[in-house]
mmCIF file of C-alpha atoms (C1' of nucleotides) in Angstrom:
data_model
loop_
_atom_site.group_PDB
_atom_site.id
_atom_site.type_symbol
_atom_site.label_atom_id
_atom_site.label_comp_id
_atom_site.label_asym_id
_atom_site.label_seq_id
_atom_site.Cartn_x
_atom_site.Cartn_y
_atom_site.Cartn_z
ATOM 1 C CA UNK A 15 -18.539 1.034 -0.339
ATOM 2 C CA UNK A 16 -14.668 0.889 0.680
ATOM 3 C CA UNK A 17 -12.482 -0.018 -1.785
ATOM 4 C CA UNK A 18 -12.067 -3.859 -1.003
ATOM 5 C CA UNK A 19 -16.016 -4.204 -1.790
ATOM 6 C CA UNK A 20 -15.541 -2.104 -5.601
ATOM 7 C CA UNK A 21 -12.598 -4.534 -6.262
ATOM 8 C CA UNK A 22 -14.516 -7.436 -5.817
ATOM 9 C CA UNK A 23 -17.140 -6.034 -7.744
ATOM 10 C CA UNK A 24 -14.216 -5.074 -10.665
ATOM 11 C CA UNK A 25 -12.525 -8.698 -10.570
ATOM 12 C CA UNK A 26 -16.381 -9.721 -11.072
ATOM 13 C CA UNK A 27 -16.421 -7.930 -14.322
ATOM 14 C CA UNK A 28 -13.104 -9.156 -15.192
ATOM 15 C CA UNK A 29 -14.030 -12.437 -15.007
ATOM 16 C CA UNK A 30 -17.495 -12.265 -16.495
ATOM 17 C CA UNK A 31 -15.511 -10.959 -19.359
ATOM 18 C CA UNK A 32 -12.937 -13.953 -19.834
ATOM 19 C CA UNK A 33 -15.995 -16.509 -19.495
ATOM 20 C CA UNK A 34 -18.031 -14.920 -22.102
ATOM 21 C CA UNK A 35 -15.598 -14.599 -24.775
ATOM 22 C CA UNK A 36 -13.998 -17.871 -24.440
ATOM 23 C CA UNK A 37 -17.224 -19.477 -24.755
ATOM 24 C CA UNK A 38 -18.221 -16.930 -27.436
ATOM 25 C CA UNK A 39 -15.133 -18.003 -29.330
ATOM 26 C CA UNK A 40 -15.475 -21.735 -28.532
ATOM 27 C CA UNK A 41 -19.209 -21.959 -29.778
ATOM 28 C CA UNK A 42 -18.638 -19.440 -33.185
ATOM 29 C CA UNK A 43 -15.225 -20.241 -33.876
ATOM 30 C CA UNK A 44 -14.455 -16.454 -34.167
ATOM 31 C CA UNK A 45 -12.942 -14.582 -31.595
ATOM 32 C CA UNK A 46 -15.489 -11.815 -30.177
ATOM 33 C CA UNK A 47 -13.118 -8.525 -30.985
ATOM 34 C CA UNK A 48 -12.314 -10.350 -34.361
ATOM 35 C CA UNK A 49 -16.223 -11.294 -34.771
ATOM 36 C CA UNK A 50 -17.277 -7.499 -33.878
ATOM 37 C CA UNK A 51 -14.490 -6.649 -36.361
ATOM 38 C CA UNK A 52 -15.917 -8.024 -39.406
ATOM 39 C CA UNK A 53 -19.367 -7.044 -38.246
ATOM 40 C CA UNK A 54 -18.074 -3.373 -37.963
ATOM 41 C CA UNK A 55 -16.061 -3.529 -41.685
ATOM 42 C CA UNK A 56 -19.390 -5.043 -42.986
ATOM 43 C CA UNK A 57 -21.839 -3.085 -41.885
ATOM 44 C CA UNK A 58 -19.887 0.067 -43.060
ATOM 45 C CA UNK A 59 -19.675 -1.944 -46.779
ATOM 46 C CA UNK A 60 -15.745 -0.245 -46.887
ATOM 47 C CA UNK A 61 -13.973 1.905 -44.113
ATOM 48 C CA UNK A 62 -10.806 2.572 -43.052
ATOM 49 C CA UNK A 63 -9.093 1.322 -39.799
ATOM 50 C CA UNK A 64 -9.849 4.563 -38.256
ATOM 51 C CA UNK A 65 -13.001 4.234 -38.192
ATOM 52 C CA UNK A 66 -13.093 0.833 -36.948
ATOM 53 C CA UNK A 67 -10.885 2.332 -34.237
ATOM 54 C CA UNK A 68 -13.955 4.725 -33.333
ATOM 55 C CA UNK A 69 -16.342 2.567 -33.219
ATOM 56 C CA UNK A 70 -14.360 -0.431 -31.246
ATOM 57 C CA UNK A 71 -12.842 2.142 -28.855
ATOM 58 C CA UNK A 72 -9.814 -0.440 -29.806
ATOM 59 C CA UNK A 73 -6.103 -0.012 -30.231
ATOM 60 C CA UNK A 74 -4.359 0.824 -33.641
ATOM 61 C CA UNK A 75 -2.389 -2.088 -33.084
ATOM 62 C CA UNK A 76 -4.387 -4.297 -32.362
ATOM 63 C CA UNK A 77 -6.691 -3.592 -35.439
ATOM 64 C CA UNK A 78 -3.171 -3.836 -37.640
ATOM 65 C CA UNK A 79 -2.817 -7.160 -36.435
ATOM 66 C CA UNK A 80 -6.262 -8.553 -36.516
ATOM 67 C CA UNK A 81 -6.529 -7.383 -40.054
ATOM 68 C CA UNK A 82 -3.549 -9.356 -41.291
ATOM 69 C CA UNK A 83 -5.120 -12.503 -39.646
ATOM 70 C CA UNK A 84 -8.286 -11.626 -41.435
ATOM 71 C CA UNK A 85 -6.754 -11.156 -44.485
ATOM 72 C CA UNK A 86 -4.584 -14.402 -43.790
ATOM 73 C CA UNK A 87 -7.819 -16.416 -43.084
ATOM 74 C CA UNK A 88 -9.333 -14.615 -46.540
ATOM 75 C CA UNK A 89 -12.030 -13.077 -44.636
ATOM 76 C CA UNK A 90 -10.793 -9.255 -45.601
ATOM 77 C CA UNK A 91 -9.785 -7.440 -48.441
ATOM 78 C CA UNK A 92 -7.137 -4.371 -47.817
ATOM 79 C CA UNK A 93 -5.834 -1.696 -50.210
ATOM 80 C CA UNK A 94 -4.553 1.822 -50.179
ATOM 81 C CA UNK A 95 -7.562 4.837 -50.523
ATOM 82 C CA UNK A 96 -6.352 5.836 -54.031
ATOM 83 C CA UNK A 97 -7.419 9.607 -53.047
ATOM 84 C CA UNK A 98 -5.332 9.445 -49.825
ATOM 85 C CA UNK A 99 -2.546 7.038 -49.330
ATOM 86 C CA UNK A 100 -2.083 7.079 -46.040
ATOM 87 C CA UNK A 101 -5.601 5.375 -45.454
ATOM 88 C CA UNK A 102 -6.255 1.739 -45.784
ATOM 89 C CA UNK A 103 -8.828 0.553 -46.481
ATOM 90 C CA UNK A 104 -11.019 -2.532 -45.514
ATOM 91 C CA UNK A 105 -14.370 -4.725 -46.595
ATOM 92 C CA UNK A 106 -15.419 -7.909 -45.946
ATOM 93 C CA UNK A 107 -15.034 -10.997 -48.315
ATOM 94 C CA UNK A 108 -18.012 -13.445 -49.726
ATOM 95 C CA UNK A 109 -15.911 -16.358 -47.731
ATOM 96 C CA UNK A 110 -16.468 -13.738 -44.295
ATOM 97 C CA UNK A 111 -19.921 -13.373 -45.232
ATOM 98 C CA UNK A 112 -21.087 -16.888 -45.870
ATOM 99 C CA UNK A 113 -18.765 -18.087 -42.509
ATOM 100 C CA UNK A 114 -20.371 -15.535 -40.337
ATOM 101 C CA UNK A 115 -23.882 -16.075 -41.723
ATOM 102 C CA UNK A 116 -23.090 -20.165 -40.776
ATOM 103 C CA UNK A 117 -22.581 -19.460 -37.201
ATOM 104 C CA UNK A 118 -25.365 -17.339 -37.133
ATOM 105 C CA UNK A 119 -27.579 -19.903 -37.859
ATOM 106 C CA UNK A 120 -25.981 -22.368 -35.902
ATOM 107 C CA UNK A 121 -25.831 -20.793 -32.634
ATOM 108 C CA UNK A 122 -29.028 -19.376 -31.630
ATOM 109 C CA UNK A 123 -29.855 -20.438 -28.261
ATOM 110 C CA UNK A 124 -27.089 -22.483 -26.765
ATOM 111 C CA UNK A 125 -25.188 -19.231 -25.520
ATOM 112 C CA UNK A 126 -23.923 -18.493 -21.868
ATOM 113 C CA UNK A 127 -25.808 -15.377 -21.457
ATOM 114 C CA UNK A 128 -28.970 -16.510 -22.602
ATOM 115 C CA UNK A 129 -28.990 -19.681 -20.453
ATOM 116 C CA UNK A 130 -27.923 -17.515 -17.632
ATOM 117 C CA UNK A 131 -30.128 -14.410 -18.010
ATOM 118 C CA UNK A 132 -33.628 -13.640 -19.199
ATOM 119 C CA UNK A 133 -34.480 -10.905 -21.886
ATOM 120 C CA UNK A 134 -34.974 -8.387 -19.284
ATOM 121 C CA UNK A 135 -31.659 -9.069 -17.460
ATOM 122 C CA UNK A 136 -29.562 -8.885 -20.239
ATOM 123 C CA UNK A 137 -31.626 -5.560 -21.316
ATOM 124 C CA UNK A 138 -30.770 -4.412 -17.601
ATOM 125 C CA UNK A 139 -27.620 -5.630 -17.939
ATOM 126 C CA UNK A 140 -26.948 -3.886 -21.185
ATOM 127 C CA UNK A 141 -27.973 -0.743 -19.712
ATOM 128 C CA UNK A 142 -25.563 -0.558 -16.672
ATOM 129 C CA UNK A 143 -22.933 -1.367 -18.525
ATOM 130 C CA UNK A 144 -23.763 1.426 -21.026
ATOM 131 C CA UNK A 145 -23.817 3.878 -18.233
ATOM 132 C CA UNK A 146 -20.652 2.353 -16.898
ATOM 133 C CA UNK A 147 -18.885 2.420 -20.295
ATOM 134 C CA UNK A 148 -20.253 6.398 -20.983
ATOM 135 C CA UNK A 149 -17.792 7.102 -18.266
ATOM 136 C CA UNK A 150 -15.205 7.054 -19.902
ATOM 137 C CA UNK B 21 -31.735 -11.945 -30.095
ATOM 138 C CA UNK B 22 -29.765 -12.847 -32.922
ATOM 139 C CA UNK B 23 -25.751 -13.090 -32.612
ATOM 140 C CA UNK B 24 -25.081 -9.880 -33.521
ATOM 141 C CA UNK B 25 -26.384 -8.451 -30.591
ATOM 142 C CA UNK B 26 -25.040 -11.092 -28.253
ATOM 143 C CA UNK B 27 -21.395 -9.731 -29.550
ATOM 144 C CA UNK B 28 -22.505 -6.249 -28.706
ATOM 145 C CA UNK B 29 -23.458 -6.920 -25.438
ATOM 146 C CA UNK B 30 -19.895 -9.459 -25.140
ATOM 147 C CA UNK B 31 -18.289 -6.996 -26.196
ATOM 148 C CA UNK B 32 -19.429 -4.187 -23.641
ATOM 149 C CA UNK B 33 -18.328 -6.447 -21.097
ATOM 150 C CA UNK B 34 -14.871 -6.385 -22.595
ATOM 151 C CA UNK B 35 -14.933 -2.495 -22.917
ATOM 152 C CA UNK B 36 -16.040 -2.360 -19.320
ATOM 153 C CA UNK B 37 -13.596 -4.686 -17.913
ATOM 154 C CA UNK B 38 -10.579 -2.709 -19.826
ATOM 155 C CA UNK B 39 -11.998 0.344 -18.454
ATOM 156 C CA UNK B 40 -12.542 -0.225 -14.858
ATOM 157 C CA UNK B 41 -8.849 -2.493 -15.137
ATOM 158 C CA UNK B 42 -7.401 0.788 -16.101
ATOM 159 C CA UNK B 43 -8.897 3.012 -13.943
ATOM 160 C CA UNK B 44 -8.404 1.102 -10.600
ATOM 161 C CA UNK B 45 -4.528 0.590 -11.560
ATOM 162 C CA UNK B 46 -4.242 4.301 -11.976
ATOM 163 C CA UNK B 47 -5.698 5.293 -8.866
ATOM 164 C CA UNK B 48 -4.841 2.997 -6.452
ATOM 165 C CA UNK B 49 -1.355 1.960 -7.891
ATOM 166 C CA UNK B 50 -1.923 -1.926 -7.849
ATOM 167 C CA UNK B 51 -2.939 -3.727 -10.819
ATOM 168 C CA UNK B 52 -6.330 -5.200 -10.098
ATOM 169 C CA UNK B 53 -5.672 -8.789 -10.190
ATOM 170 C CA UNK B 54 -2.572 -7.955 -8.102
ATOM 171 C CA UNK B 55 -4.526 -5.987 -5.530
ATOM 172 C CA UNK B 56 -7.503 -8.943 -5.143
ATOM 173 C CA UNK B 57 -4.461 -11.683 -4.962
ATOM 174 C CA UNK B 58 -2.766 -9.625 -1.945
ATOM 175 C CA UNK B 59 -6.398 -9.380 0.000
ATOM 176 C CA UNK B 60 -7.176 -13.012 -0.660
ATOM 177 C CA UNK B 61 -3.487 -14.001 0.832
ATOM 178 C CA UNK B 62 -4.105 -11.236 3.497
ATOM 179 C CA UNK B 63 -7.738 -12.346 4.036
ATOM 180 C CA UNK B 64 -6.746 -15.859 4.684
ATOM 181 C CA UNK B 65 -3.214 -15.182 6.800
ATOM 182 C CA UNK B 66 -1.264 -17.917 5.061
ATOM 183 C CA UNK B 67 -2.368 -19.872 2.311
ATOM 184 C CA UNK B 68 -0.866 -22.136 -0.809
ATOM 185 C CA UNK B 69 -0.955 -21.103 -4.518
ATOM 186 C CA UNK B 70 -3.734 -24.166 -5.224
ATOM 187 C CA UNK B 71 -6.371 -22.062 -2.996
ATOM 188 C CA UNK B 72 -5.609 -18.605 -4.809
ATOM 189 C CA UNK B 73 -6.576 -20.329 -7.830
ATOM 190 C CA UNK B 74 -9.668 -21.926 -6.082
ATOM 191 C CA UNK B 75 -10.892 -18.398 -4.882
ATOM 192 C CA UNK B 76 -9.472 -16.230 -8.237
ATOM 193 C CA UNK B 77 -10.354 -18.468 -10.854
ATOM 194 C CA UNK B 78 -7.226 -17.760 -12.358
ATOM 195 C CA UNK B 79 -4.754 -19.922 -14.270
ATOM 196 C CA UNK B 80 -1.768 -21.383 -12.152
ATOM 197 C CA UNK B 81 0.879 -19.643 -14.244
ATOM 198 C CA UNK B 82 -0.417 -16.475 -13.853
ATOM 199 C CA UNK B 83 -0.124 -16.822 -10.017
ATOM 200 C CA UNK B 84 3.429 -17.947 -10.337
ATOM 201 C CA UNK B 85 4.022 -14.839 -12.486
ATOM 202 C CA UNK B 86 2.228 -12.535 -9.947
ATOM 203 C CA UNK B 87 3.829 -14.117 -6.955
ATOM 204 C CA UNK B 88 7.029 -13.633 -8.188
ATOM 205 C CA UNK B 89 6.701 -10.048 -8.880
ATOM 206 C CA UNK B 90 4.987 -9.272 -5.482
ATOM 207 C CA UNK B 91 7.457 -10.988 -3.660
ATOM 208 C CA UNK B 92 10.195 -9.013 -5.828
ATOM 209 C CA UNK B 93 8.361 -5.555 -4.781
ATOM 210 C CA UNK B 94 8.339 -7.019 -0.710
ATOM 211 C CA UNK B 95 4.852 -7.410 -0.668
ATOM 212 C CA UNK B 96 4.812 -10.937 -0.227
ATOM 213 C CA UNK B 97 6.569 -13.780 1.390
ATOM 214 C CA UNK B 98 6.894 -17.473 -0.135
ATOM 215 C CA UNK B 99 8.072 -20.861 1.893
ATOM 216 C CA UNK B 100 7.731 -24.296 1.373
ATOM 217 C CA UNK B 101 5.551 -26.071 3.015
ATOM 218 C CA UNK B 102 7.431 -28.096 5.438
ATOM 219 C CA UNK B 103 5.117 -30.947 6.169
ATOM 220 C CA UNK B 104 3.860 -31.270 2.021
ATOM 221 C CA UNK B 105 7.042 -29.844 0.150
ATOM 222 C CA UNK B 106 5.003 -29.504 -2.947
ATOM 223 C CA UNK B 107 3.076 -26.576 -1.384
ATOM 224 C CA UNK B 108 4.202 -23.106 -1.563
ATOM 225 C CA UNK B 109 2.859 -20.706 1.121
ATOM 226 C CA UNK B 110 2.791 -17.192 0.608
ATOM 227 C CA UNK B 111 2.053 -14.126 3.078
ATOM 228 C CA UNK B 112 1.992 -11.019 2.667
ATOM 229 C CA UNK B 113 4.391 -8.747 4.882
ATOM 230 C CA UNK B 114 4.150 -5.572 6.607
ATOM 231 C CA UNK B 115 5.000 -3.404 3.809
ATOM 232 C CA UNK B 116 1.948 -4.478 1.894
ATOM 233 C CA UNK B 117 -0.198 -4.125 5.276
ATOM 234 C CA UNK B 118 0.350 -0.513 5.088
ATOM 235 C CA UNK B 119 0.518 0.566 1.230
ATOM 236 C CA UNK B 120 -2.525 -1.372 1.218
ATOM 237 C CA UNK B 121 -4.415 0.582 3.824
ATOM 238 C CA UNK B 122 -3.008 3.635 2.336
ATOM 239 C CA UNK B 123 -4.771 3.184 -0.935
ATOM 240 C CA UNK B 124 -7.601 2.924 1.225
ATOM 241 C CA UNK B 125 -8.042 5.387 2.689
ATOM 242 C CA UNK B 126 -7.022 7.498 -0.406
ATOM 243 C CA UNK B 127 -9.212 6.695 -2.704
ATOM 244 C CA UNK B 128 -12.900 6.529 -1.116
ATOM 245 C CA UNK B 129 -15.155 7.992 -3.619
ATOM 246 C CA UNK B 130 -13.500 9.080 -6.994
ATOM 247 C CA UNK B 131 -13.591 5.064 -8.555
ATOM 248 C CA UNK B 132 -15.094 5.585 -12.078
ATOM 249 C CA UNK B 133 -18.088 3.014 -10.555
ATOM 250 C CA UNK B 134 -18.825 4.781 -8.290
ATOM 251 C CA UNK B 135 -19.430 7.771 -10.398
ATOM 252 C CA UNK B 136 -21.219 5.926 -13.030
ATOM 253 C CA UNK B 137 -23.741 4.376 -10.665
ATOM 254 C CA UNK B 138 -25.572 4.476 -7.664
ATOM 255 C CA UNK B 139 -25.241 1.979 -4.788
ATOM 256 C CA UNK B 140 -28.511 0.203 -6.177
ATOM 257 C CA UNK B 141 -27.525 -0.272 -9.707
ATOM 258 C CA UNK B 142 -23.977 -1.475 -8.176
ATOM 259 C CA UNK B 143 -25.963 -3.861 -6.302
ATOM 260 C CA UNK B 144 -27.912 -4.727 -9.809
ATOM 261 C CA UNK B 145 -25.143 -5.011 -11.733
ATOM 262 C CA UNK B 146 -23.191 -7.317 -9.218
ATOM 263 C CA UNK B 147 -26.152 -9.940 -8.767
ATOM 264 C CA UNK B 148 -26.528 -10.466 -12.908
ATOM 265 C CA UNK B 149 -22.663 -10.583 -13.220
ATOM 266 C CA UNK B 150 -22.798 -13.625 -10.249
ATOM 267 C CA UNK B 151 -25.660 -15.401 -12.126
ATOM 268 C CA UNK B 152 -23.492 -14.795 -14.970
ATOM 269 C CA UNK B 153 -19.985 -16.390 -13.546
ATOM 270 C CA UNK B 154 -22.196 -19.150 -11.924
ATOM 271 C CA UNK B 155 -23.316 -20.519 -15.470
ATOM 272 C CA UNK B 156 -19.660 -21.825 -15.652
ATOM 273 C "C1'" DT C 25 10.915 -51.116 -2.392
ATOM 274 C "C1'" DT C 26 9.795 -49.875 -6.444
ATOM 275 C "C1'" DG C 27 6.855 -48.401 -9.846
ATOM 276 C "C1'" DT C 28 3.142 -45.524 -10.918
ATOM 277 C "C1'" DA C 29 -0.319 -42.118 -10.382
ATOM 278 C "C1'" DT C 30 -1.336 -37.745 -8.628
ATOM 279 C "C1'" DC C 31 -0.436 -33.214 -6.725
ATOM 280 C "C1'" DG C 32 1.340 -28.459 -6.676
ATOM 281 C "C1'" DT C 33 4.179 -25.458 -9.014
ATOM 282 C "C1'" DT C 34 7.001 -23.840 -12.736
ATOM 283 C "C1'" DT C 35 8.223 -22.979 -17.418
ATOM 284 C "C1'" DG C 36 7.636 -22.156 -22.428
ATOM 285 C "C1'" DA C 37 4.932 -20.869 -26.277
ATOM 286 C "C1'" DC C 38 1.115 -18.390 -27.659
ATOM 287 C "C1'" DA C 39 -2.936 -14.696 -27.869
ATOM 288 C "C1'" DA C 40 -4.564 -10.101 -27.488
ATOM 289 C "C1'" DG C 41 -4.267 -5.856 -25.524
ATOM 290 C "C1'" DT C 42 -1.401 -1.376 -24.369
ATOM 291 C "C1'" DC C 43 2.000 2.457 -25.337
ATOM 292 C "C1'" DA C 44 5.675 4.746 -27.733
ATOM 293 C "C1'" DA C 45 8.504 5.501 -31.677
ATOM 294 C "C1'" DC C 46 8.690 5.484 -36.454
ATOM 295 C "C1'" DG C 47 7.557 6.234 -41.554
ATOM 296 C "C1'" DA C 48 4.946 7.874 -45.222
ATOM 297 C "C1'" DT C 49 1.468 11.229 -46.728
ATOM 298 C "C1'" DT C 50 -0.946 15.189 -46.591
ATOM 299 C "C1'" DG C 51 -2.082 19.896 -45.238
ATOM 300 C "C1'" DA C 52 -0.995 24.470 -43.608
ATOM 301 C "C1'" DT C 53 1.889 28.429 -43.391
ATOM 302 C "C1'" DA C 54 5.644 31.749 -43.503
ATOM 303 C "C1'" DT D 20 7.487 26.985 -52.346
ATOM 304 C "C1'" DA D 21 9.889 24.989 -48.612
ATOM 305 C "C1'" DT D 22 9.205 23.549 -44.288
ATOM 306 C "C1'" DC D 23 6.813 22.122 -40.427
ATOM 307 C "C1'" DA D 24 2.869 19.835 -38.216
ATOM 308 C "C1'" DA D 25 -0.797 16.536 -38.159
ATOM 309 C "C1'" DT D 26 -2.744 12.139 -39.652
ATOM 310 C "C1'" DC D 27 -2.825 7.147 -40.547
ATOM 311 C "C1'" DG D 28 -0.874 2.979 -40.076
ATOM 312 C "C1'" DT D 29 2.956 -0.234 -38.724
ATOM 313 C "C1'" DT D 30 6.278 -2.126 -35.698
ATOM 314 C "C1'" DG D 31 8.613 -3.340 -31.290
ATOM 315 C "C1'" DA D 32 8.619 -3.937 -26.405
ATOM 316 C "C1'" DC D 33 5.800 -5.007 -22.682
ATOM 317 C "C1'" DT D 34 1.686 -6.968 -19.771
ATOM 318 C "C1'" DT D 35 -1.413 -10.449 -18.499
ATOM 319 C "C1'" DG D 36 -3.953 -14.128 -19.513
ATOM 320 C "C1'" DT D 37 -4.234 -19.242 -21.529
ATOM 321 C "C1'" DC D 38 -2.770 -24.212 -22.299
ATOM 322 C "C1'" DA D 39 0.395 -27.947 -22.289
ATOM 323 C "C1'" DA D 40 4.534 -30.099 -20.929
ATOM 324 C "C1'" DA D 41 7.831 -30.838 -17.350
ATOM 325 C "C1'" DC D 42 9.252 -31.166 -12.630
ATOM 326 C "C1'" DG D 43 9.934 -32.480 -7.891
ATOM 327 C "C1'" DA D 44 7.214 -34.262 -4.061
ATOM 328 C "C1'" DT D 45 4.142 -37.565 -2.159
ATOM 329 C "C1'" DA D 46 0.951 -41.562 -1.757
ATOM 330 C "C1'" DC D 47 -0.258 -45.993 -2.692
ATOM 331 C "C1'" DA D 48 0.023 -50.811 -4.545
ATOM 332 C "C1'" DA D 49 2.098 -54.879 -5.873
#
DNA sequence: TTGTATCGTTTGACAAGTCAACGATTGATA
DNA sequence: TATCAATCGTTGACTTGTCAAACGATACAA
């Protein structure tokens, strides 16, 4: 395994990645980070960008930024934690909830993976990537 | 599988793709689209811009933009093509012959993938991310 | 020979990520 | 208690990708 072979296994990845979330986006009509995003804030109920930083292994900036478009689009709510002011914090709208639960029932079988992978692949899949991901 | 899990499994190919990105740029020194553009030139001797896109699947810009900054660092050369003046043909040069190889035969076995997995779950992995790309 | 369509590349405007520097709070300590 | 350090978030500069418009060849038709 020389290192021409784990760079075309790399730019593989790399462009498995751009195809899935540009048809992820095209078909839902949410980006995937901003999709996860809202997923994240509402599963949580309320939480502050840290955590959402912990649990998207995602950039403070970026999570500044996707918030204000959230908040832009009405699909967050943001105010100060009145017991510490430096924390902000974050929960879903009704709008966010009703627009995510659309797509959800719109989209259930038409997407890339599925049409490309069975159950067990994408379980397999899942599971490499996992092990790939645990390493830091 | 509803949606939500599709985005968790989307989004673990994003986390892996930023990952590995990362990783190969700090060890070998070449950004990873950079690195597979210079093999693909090398690979093929002399070639125009329209068949990096063919084999990279990446956006014409991005090539200009990459081709301009390779040739900057003297790793590549760019001419017009004298019998179809549209065509640009780029080489790369000696200089990138050599840092090339020597990135090669620095790093051998301390890429992140390599530690993660074993050669068969390398295999695995790259057969469901081809039958992936190939769905478009 | 003169449009006109097409090709190959370039450029500009945008999206989404990074890092580094900053600002406001809060907490710890001397 | 005054100061100093750590935490949380924001902002700015940069990278790398996209798409769309523009551009200079070239090819082909009338």
């Amino acid at each position: 395994m020389d290192l021409r072979e784990i760079s075309r296994l790399l730019y593989q990845i790399k462009l498995a990645e751009q195809n899935v979330a540009s048809s992820f986006e095209r078909e839902t009509g949410f980006s995937l980070t901003r999709y996860e995003m809202l997923q994240v804030v509402k599963e949580r109920g309320v939480c502050s960008q840290r955590v959402i930083k912990e649990e998207m292994k995602i950039d403070n900036a970026a999570i500044t930024r996707h918030l204000k478009i959230l908040e832009e689009k009405g699909y967050v709510v943001r105010e100060r934690n009145a017991e510490n002011h430096r924390e902000m914090f974050v929960r879903v709208t009704e709008k966010a909830e009703q627009d995510l639960g659309h797509c959800e029932r719109d989209e259930q079988t038409n997407h890339l993976v599925l049409q490309a992978l069975s159950a067990e692949e994408i379980q397999h899949l899942s599971g490499l990537l996992q092990k790939l991901n645990s390493h830091t």
